[in-house]
Each structure stands twice: as C-alpha cells, then as structure tokens.
Coordinates of C-alpha atoms in Angstrom, one line a residue:
Chain A
K1283 CA -19.4 -23.1 -13.1
A1284 CA -15.8 -24.3 -13.3
G1285 CA -13.2 -21.6 -13.5
V1286 CA -10.2 -21.3 -15.8
T1287 CA -8.0 -24.4 -15.4
Q1288 CA -4.2 -24.3 -16.0
T1289 CA -2.0 -27.3 -16.1
P1290 CA 0.5 -28.0 -14.8
R1291 CA 0.7 -25.8 -11.7
Y1292 CA 4.5 -26.1 -11.4
L1293 CA 7.2 -26.9 -13.9
I1294 CA 11.0 -27.1 -13.6
K1295 CA 12.9 -27.2 -16.8
T1296 CA 16.5 -26.8 -17.9
R1297 CA 17.9 -24.1 -20.2
G1298 CA 17.5 -25.0 -23.8
Q1299 CA 14.5 -27.2 -23.3
Q1300 CA 11.0 -26.4 -24.4
V1301 CA 7.7 -26.3 -22.5
T1302 CA 4.0 -26.4 -23.3
L1303 CA 1.4 -24.9 -20.9
S1304 CA -2.3 -25.7 -21.1
C1305 CA -5.3 -23.6 -20.4
S1306 CA -9.0 -24.5 -20.4
P1307 CA -11.3 -21.5 -20.3
I1308 CA -14.6 -21.1 -18.5
S1309 CA -17.3 -22.9 -20.4
G1310 CA -18.8 -20.6 -23.1
H1311 CA -15.8 -18.2 -23.1
R1312 CA -14.3 -17.9 -26.5
S1313 CA -11.4 -15.5 -25.8
V1314 CA -8.2 -16.6 -24.1
S1315 CA -5.2 -14.4 -23.1
W1316 CA -1.8 -15.2 -21.7
Y1317 CA 0.3 -13.1 -19.3
Q1318 CA 3.7 -13.5 -17.9
Q1319 CA 4.3 -12.2 -14.3
T1320 CA 7.7 -11.6 -12.9
P1321 CA 8.8 -9.6 -9.8
G1322 CA 10.8 -7.2 -12.0
Q1323 CA 8.5 -6.7 -15.0
G1324 CA 5.1 -7.2 -13.4
L1325 CA 2.3 -8.5 -15.6
Q1326 CA 3.2 -8.5 -19.3
F1327 CA 0.8 -9.4 -22.1
L1328 CA 1.8 -12.4 -24.3
F1329 CA -1.1 -13.0 -26.7
E1330 CA -4.8 -13.1 -27.0
Y1331 CA -6.9 -15.6 -29.0
F1332 CA -10.5 -15.5 -30.1
S1333 CA -12.2 -18.3 -32.0
E1334 CA -8.8 -19.9 -32.9
T1335 CA -7.4 -16.7 -34.3
Q1336 CA -4.6 -14.7 -32.6
R1337 CA -5.9 -11.2 -32.2
N1338 CA -3.0 -9.5 -30.5
K1339 CA 0.5 -10.3 -29.6
G1340 CA 2.8 -8.7 -27.0
N1341 CA 6.4 -7.8 -27.3
F1342 CA 8.0 -11.2 -26.8
P1343 CA 10.5 -13.1 -28.9
G1344 CA 9.4 -15.7 -31.4
R1345 CA 10.3 -18.4 -28.9
F1346 CA 6.9 -17.7 -27.3
S1347 CA 4.0 -19.1 -29.3
G1348 CA 0.5 -20.1 -28.7
R1349 CA -2.6 -21.5 -30.3
Q1350 CA -6.3 -22.0 -29.6
F1351 CA -8.3 -25.0 -30.5
S1352 CA -11.9 -25.3 -31.7
N1353 CA -13.1 -26.0 -28.1
S1354 CA -11.5 -22.7 -27.0
R1355 CA -8.8 -24.5 -25.0
S1356 CA -5.4 -22.9 -25.5
E1357 CA -1.7 -23.9 -25.3
M1358 CA 1.4 -21.8 -24.9
N1359 CA 4.8 -23.0 -26.0
V1360 CA 8.2 -21.6 -25.1
S1361 CA 11.2 -23.1 -27.0
T1362 CA 14.8 -22.8 -26.1
L1363 CA 14.2 -21.8 -22.5
E1364 CA 16.3 -19.2 -20.9
L1365 CA 16.8 -18.4 -17.2
G1366 CA 14.8 -15.2 -17.7
D1367 CA 11.7 -17.2 -18.7
S1368 CA 11.2 -18.2 -15.1
A1369 CA 7.9 -16.7 -14.2
L1370 CA 4.3 -17.2 -13.3
Y1371 CA 2.3 -17.7 -16.5
L1372 CA -1.3 -16.7 -16.2
C1373 CA -4.1 -17.6 -18.6
A1374 CA -7.4 -15.7 -18.6
S1375 CA -10.7 -16.2 -20.5
S1376 CA -13.5 -13.8 -21.3
L1377 CA -16.8 -14.1 -23.1
V1378 CA -15.9 -11.7 -25.8
V1379 CA -13.1 -9.4 -26.6
H1380 CA -14.3 -6.0 -25.4
S1381 CA -13.1 -3.2 -23.2
S1382 CA -16.0 -3.9 -20.8
S1383 CA -15.5 -7.7 -20.6
P1384 CA -13.4 -8.7 -17.6
L1385 CA -10.8 -11.4 -17.9
H1386 CA -11.1 -14.3 -15.5
F1387 CA -7.8 -15.8 -14.6
G1388 CA -6.6 -19.3 -13.7
N1389 CA -4.2 -20.2 -10.9
G1390 CA -1.2 -19.9 -13.1
T1391 CA 1.7 -22.2 -14.0
R1392 CA 4.9 -21.4 -12.2
L1393 CA 7.8 -22.2 -14.4
T1394 CA 11.3 -22.4 -13.1
V1395 CA 14.2 -22.6 -15.5
T1396 CA 17.5 -23.9 -14.1
Chain B
A211 CA -0.5 4.0 -25.4
Q212 CA -2.2 3.2 -22.1
K213 CA -0.5 3.5 -18.7
I214 CA -1.6 2.6 -15.2
T215 CA 0.2 4.0 -12.2
Q216 CA 0.1 2.6 -8.7
T217 CA 2.6 4.3 -6.5
Q218 CA 1.6 3.5 -3.0
P219 CA 4.1 1.4 -1.1
G220 CA 2.8 -1.5 1.0
M221 CA -0.4 -0.5 2.7
F222 CA -1.6 -1.5 6.2
V223 CA -5.1 -1.4 7.6
Q224 CA -6.7 -2.5 10.8
E225 CA -9.3 -5.2 10.5
K226 CA -12.9 -3.8 10.1
E227 CA -11.6 -0.4 8.9
A228 CA -11.9 1.0 5.3
V229 CA -8.9 1.4 3.0
T230 CA -8.4 3.2 -0.3
L231 CA -5.9 1.9 -2.9
D232 CA -4.9 4.5 -5.4
C233 CA -4.8 4.2 -9.2
T234 CA -4.2 6.7 -11.9
Y235 CA -4.4 6.0 -15.6
D236 CA -3.5 7.6 -18.9
T237 CA -5.1 7.2 -22.3
S238 CA -6.1 9.4 -25.1
D239 CA -9.0 7.1 -26.0
P240 CA -12.4 8.4 -24.7
S241 CA -13.7 4.9 -24.3
Y242 CA -12.1 2.5 -21.9
G243 CA -12.7 0.0 -19.1
L244 CA -11.1 0.0 -15.7
F245 CA -10.7 -3.1 -13.6
W246 CA -9.4 -4.1 -10.2
Y247 CA -7.9 -7.5 -9.4
K248 CA -6.8 -9.2 -6.2
Q249 CA -3.9 -11.6 -6.2
P250 CA -3.4 -13.6 -2.9
S251 CA -0.2 -15.4 -2.3
S252 CA -1.6 -18.5 -4.0
G253 CA -1.2 -16.6 -7.3
E254 CA -4.7 -16.6 -8.8
M255 CA -5.9 -13.2 -10.1
I256 CA -9.4 -12.6 -8.9
F257 CA -11.6 -10.0 -10.7
L258 CA -13.1 -7.6 -8.2
I259 CA -14.8 -4.7 -10.0
Y260 CA -15.3 -2.9 -13.3
Q261 CA -15.9 0.7 -14.2
G262 CA -16.7 1.9 -17.8
S263 CA -15.5 5.3 -18.9
Y264 CA -19.0 6.4 -19.7
D265 CA -20.6 5.1 -16.5
Q266 CA -22.2 7.9 -14.6
Q267 CA -22.1 6.2 -11.3
N268 CA -19.3 4.7 -9.3
A269 CA -19.2 0.9 -9.5
T270 CA -19.9 -1.1 -6.3
E271 CA -19.6 -4.8 -5.6
G272 CA -20.2 -5.8 -2.1
R273 CA -17.5 -4.4 0.1
Y274 CA -15.7 -3.0 -2.9
S275 CA -16.4 0.3 -4.5
L276 CA -14.5 2.3 -7.2
N277 CA -14.0 6.0 -6.7
F278 CA -14.0 7.1 -10.3
Q279 CA -12.8 10.7 -11.0
K280 CA -12.6 11.0 -14.7
A281 CA -11.2 14.5 -14.9
R282 CA -8.4 13.5 -12.6
K283 CA -8.0 10.2 -14.4
S284 CA -8.1 8.3 -11.2
A285 CA -9.9 5.0 -10.3
N286 CA -9.3 4.3 -6.6
L287 CA -10.5 1.1 -5.0
V288 CA -12.2 1.4 -1.6
I289 CA -12.5 -1.7 0.5
S290 CA -14.9 -1.3 3.4
A291 CA -14.8 -3.3 6.6
S292 CA -11.4 -4.9 5.9
Q293 CA -11.0 -8.6 6.7
L294 CA -7.9 -10.7 7.2
G295 CA -8.5 -12.4 4.0
D296 CA -8.2 -9.1 2.1
S297 CA -4.4 -9.3 2.6
A298 CA -3.1 -9.6 -1.0
M299 CA -1.7 -7.7 -4.0
Y300 CA -4.1 -5.5 -5.7
F301 CA -3.8 -4.6 -9.4
C302 CA -5.5 -1.8 -11.3
A303 CA -5.9 -2.5 -15.0
M304 CA -7.3 -0.8 -18.1
R305 CA -8.4 -1.8 -21.6
V306 CA -9.4 0.3 -24.6
P307 CA -11.3 -0.9 -27.6
G308 CA -9.6 -1.7 -30.9
A309 CA -7.8 -4.3 -32.8
N310 CA -4.6 -4.2 -30.7
S311 CA -6.3 -3.8 -27.4
K312 CA -5.1 -5.7 -24.3
L313 CA -5.6 -5.4 -20.6
T314 CA -2.8 -3.2 -19.2
F315 CA -1.8 -3.6 -15.6
G316 CA -0.2 -1.4 -13.0
K317 CA 2.6 -2.6 -10.8
G318 CA 0.2 -3.5 -7.9
I319 CA -0.1 -2.6 -4.3
T320 CA 0.4 -4.9 -1.3
L321 CA -2.3 -4.7 1.3
S322 CA -1.8 -6.2 4.8
V323 CA -4.8 -6.4 7.2
R324 CA -3.8 -6.3 10.8
P325 CA -6.0 -8.1 13.4

C-alpha cells in the first residue's frame, strides 16, 4: 500500500510570494492533517480535514489556508510568504478522526523562504 | 489543554542494548490516545506504537514497548536490542476526543546508537 505522498520535496521561494503544497493520503484514508515543524517551535498543528470539511484549525494567521478534494487529496497554501515560514511541512492521513487512530505522515515538503 | 513533556537531552545507547525514552503528559480528559513517532534525518515521521488510556496492558510492537503508568501520567518508550538504524528523533504525542482535537507533540528526544 502506498504511503502518504507530498509534493514537492523541496521549495525555495522569495518573501511575498505564495506557495501551494500537495498531499495525497493513503488509499482509503479520509482524514488529512497538516503540521509545520521548525527547530524553535517544534511540531505545530495547522489544520485537519475530513471528507472535504475543515474540522479543526491551529493558531496560524489567515495567510495559511488549505482544502481537501473529493478524492481526499489535500493542498495547503501560504500567501505573502515571510522568512519565518521556512519550515518542514508535514502532511498526515488517517482512516478516521479518532483519538485511537494514528496519523501516518509523508516525507514532508521543506520550504525555504529567502 | 493537553501537554506532552519530553525533557531528556540527547540520549546515547550502545548497539544491542535497551533504552528508555521518557514522556509525561497532562490532560483532564479521561479518554485519550498516546503515540510514539520516530523521525530519521530524512524527515519522515514514522508511527511506532499506540496506547489507549483505557488499555489494561502495555502496548508492544516488535522491539518497541510502551511503559504506561497512568497514575504518574507517563508513557515511556522502551526500545530493546538497539540497532544503528534506531538513531533518530523520537516524539511522544497525545490526542483526546472531541471536535477540536488534534495530535499534540512533545519537543522530541534525539537518540544516538553507538556501534
């Protein structure tokens, strides 16, 4: 069974630009979550989607947005990039949204903002 | 609010020996799930083991076991027979049920396995 696929693996952008990251979940998984990982802040929750609906959102500015499509694939968009947005962005999928359902992560997209 | 605490500095273990990685958690919710993840230098987060708050027995998955002490709110990961490939960051995480639930991570522990 294929794992979670994130594209691209690496991105270099300039301040002020926008970026879109893509995530394909494990087949059959209907929940997708996004996390930002930085050395200083660790892993921070961005959002979670289930069946195309955003279920939960972390404490990030409105420049960070996401969506989920009918095939469960998800995209995350960051507009007006800032230097502080440089991070590893991890996508994860799970069968259901439940406290017992583990998240399965992709390899991440490493975003560098210059 | 939920909180995960991992305070150990970098850990070192000799190959083939066992190692325990500490994790304490805090929540007022009686129902929760505890997870451990491994993150090698490549960046991928690999799910290792799960323990439910109502589980009577400690979880085990191959060389991984979870030492769950509910009264002390601790969920330590034990890796037996360490291998060089176990060198990585290890994260403890927790999730409670509810509309606003999310997986909350600790800061992580770096484990280095020496040959």
